[in-house]
Coordinates of C-alpha atoms in Angstrom, one line a residue:
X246 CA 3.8 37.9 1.9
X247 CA 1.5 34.9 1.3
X248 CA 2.6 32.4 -0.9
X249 CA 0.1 30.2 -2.4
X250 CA 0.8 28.6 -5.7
X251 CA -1.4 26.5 -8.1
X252 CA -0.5 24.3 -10.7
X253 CA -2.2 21.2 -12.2
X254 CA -2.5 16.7 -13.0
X255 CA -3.5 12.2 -11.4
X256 CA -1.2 9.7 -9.0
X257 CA -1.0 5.9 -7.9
X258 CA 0.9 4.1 -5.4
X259 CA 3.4 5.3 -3.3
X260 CA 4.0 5.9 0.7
X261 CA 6.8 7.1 2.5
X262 CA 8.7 8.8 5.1
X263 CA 12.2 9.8 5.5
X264 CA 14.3 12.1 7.6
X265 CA 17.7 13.6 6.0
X266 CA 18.7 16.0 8.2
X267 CA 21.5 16.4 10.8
X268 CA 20.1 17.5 13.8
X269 CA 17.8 14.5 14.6
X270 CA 19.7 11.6 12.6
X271 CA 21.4 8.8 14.2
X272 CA 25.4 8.7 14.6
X273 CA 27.1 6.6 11.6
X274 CA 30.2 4.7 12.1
X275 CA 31.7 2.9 14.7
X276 CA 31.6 3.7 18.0
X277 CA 35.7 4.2 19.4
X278 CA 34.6 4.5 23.0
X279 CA 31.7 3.1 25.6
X280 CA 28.7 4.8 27.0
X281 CA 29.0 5.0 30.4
X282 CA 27.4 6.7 33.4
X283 CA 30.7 9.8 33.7
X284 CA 32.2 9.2 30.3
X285 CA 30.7 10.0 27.0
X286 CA 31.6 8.1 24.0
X287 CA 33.2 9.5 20.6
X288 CA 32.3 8.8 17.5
X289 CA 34.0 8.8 14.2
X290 CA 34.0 11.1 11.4
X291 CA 29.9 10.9 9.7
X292 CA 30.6 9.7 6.1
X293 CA 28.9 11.5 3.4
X294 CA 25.0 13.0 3.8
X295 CA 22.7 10.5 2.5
X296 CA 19.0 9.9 3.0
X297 CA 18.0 8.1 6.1
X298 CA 14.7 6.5 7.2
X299 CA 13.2 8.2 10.2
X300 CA 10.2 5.6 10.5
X301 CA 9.0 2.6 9.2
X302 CA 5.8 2.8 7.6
X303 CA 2.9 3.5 10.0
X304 CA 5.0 4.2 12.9
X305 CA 5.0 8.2 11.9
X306 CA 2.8 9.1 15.2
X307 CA 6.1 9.0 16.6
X308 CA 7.2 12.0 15.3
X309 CA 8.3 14.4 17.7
X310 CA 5.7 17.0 18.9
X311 CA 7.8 20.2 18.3
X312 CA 8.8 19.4 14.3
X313 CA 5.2 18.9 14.0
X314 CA 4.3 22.1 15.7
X315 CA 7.0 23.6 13.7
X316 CA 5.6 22.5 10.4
X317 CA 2.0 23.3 11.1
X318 CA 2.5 26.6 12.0
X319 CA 4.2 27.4 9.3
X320 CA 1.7 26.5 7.0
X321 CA -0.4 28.2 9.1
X322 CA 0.9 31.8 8.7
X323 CA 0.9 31.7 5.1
X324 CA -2.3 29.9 4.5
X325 CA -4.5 30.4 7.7
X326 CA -5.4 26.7 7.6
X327 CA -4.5 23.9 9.4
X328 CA -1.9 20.8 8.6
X329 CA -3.1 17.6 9.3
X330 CA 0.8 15.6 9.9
X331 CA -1.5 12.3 9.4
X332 CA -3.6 12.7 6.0
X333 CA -4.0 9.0 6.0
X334 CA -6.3 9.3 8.7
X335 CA -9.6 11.2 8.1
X336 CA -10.6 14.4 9.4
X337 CA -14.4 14.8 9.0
X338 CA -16.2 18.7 8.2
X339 CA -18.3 19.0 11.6
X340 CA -15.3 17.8 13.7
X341 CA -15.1 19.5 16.8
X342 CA -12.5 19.5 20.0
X343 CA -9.6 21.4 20.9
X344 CA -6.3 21.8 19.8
X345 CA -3.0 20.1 21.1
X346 CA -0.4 23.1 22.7
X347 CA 2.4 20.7 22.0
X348 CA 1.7 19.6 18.7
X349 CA -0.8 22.0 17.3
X350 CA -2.8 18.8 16.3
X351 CA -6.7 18.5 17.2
X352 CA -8.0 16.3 19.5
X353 CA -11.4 15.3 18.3
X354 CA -14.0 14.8 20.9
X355 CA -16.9 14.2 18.5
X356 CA -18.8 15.7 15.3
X357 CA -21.8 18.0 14.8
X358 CA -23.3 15.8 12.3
X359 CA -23.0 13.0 14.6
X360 CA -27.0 12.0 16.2
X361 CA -25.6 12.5 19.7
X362 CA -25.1 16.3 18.7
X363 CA -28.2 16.9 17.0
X364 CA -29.8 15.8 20.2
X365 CA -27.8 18.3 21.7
X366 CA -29.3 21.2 19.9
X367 CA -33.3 19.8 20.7
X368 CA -32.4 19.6 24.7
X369 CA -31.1 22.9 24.5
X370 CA -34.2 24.0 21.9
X371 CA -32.5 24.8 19.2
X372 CA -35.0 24.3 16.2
X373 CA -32.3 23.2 13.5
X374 CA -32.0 20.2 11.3
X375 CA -28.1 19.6 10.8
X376 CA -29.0 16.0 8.3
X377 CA -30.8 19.2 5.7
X378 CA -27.8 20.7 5.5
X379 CA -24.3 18.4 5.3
X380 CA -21.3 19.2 4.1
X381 CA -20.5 20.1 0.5
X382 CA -18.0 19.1 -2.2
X383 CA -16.6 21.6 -4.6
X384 CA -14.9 21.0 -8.1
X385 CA -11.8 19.4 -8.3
X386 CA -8.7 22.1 -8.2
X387 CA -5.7 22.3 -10.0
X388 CA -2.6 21.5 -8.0
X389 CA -2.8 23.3 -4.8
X390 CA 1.5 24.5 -3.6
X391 CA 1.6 26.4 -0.2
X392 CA 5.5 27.2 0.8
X393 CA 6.7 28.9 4.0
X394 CA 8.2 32.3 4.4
X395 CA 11.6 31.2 3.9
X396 CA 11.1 28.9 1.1
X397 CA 12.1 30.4 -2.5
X398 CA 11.0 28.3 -5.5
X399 CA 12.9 27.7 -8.5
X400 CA 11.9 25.8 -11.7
X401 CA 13.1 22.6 -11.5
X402 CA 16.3 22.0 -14.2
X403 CA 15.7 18.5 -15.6
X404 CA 18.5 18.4 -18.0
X405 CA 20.7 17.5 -15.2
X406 CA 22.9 14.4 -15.1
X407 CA 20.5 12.9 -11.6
X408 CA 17.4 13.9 -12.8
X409 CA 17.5 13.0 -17.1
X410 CA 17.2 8.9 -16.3
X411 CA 13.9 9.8 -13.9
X412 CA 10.7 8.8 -16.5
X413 CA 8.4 11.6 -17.0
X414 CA 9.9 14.1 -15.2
X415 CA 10.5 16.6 -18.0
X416 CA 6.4 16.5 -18.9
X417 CA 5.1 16.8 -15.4
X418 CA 2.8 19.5 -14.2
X419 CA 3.4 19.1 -10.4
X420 CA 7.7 20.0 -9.9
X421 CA 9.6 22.0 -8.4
X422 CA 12.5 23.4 -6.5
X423 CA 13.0 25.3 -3.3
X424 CA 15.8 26.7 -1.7
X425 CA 15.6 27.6 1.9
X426 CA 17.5 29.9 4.5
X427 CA 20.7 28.8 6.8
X428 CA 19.6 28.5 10.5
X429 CA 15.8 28.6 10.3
X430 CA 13.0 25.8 8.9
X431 CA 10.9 26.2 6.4
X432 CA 7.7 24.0 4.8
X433 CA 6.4 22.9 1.7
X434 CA 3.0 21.1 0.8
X435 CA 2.1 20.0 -2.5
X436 CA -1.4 18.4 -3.0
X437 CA -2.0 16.7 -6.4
X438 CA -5.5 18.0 -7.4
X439 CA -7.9 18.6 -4.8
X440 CA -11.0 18.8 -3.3
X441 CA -12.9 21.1 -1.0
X442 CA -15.1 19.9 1.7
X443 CA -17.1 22.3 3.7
X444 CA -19.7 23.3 5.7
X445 CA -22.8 25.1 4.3
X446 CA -21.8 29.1 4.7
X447 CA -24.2 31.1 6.2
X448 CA -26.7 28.6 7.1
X449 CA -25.1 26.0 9.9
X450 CA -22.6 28.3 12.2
X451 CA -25.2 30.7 13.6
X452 CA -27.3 28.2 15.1
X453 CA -24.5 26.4 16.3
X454 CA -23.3 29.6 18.4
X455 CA -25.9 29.0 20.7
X456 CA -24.8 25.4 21.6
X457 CA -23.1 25.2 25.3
X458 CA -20.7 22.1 24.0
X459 CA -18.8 23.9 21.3
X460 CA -17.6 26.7 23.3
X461 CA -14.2 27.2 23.4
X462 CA -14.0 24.3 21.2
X463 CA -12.5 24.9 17.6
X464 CA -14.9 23.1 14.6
X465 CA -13.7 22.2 11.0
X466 CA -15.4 23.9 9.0
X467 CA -13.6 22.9 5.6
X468 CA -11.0 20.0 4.5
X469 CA -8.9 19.4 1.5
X470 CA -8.8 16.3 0.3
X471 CA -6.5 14.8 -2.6
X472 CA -5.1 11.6 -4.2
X473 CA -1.6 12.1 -3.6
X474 CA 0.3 14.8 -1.2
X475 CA 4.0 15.4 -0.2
X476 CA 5.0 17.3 3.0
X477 CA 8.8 18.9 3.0
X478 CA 10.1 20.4 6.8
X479 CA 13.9 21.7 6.4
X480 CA 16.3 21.5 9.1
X481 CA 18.5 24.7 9.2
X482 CA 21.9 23.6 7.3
X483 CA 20.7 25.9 3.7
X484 CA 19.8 23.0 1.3
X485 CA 17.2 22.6 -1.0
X486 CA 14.7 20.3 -2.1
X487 CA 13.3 19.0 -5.6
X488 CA 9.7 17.2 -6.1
X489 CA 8.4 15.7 -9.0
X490 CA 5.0 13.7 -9.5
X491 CA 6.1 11.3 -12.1
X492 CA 4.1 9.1 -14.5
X493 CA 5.1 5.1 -14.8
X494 CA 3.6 3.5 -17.9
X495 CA 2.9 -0.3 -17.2
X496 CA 5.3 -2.9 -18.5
X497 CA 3.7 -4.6 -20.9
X498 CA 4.1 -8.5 -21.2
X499 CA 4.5 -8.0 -17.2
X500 CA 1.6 -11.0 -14.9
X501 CA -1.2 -8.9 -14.5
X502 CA -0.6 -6.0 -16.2
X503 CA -4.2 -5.5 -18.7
X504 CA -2.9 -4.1 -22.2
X505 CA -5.1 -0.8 -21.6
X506 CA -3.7 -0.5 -18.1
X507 CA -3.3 3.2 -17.4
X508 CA -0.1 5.0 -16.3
X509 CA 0.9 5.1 -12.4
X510 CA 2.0 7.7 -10.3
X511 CA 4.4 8.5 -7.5
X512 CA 6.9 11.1 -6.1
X513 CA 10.2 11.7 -7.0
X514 CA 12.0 13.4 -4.1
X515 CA 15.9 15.0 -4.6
X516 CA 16.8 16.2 -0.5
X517 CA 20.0 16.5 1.0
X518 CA 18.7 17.3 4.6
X519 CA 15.4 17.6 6.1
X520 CA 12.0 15.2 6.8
X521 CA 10.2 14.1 3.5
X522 CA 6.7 12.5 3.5
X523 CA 4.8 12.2 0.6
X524 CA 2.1 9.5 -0.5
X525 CA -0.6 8.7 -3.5
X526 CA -3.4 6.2 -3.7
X527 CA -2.6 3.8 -6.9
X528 CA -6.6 4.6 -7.9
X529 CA -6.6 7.8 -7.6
X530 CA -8.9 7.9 -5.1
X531 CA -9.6 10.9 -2.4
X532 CA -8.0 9.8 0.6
X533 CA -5.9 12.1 2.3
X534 CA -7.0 15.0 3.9
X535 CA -3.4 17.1 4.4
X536 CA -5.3 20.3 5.0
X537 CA -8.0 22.1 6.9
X538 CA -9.7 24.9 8.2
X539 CA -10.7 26.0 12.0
X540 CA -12.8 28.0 13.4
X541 CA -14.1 28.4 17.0
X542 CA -17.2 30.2 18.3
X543 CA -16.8 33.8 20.2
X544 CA -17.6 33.9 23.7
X545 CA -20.9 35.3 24.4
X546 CA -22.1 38.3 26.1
X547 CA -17.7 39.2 26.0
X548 CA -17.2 41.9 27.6
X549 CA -14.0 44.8 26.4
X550 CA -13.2 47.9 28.3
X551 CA -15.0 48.2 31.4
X552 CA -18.5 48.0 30.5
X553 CA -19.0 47.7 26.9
X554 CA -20.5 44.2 25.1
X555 CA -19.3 42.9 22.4
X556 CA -22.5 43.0 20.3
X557 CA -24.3 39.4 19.2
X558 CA -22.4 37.8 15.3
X559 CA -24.7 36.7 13.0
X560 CA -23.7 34.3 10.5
X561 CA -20.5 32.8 10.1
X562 CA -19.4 36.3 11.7
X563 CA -20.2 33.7 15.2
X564 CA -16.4 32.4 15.3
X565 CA -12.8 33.3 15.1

């Protein structure tokens, strides 16, 4: 059963990433033995769970391929669109190239709205003008919540002892908690009001069916963009997570802090296990892009059963 769920609010200033799981997370405490070439070392008894950095800031294309498969497709069967593991870098509408087996990512190879592909379309004689029609925006959305399968929301109980001292948290729009299933992963995605992008429907993709360089490539046809997002993937111990977009009023008499200064944002993030990433622009500016859609043209003149042809798509009806 799909599992898309809205909600509504604006952020500021925050970045991070951090892995609190147990099946990729370093060994604590001292080491009683040596690493050696026959002998493997022992290690003491893991002190309590705690939160752990996985990266440093900026080193996050490090992240291994098959979590990032993991948490794309499962986004993907409950949404049907793509996760971007890298919102801080861009992914334009008109992108096309093909798609990454190990990590599910895209691989960009260039952009229908780019002049070297609209030259494309006049070699091959295709009469169409892709500068009349670029891509649109639509209206701002309210708080946009896609959860895997697995993952079974609660409301968030802010009365608790961890949670009372946290500013704002009882007023928010955007929290939550999600409880998730022992031995399998699950994902969460929260984006903090956005944005569709998209391609003109029914105008741009049936011309472009007839253009030899996107076959069997996959174009984007829409994005999401958003000021602040936050990306849960569970490891398989049965824990939970809570998520909270908080509000920090300015501290006034504070060096450069204007007495009309508005309120800030950022994440607030209770996990016991699992691989958090979360960020939000201080301006509240569209700059992540955590979300998108695919689509790739059908392969012409296909033919099914012996001898029959699939007939020509019109319209979007071109790709898959």
């Amino acid at each position: 059963m799909e599992r898309l769920i809205r909600t509504s609010h604006v952020p500021t200033g925050c970045q991070s990433i951090a892995y609190t799981g147990k099946g990729l997370q370093a060994p604590k405490g001292p080491l009683k033995g040596t690493l050696t070439r026959r002998r493997r070392s022992h290690f003491s008894s893991p002190p309590p769970q705690r939160s752990v950095p996985l990266f440093s800031q900026g080193s996050y294309l490090t992240m291994p391929n098959f979590l990032r498969r993991k948490y794309i497709d499962l986004i993907r069967q409950v949404s049907s669109k793509w996760v971007n593991w890298d919102p801080p870098i861009e992914i334009r509408v008109g992108a096309y190239g093909t798609v990454d087996k190990e990590t599910g990512e895209l691989i960009v190879e260039g952009n229908i709205y780019d002049p070297e592909f609209q030259g494309e379309l006049d070699k091959q004689g295709v009469k169409f003008n892709l500068a009349d029609h670029l891509p649109q925006e639509g209206p701002i959305e309210d708080d946009f919540i896609i959860a895997s399968r697995g993952a079974k929301r609660q409301d968030l109980n802010v009365r608790t002892t961890q949670r009372a001292d946290v500013p704002g948290i009882a007023s928010v729009s955007v929290k939550g908690q999600w409880w998730f299933q022992r031995g399998k992963r699950d994902a969460v995605l929260i984006m903090h009001a956005p944005r569709l992008v998209y391609i003109p429907p029914k105008v741009v993709l049936e011309p472009l069916y007839q253009v030899d360089k996107l076959i069997d490539k996959w174009l984007v046809t829409s994005i999401h963009v958003c000021p602040a997002y936050s990306m849960y993937l569970s490891d398989k111990a049965g824990d939970n997570v809570s998520l909270a977009l908080t509000a920090q009023a300015p501290v006034a008499g504070v060096t450069g802090v204007n007495a009309g200064a508005q309120s800030s944002f950022n994440w607030w993030v209770d996990a016991q296990s699992g691989l958090v990433r979360k960020a939000c622009d201080e301006r509240g500016n569209y700059i992540f892009t955590p979300l998108y859609s695919l689509r790739r043209p059908i392969k012409r003149n296909r033919r099914f059963f012996r001898d029959a042809i699939r007939p020509e798509p019109a319209g979007d009806d071109l790709s898959v």
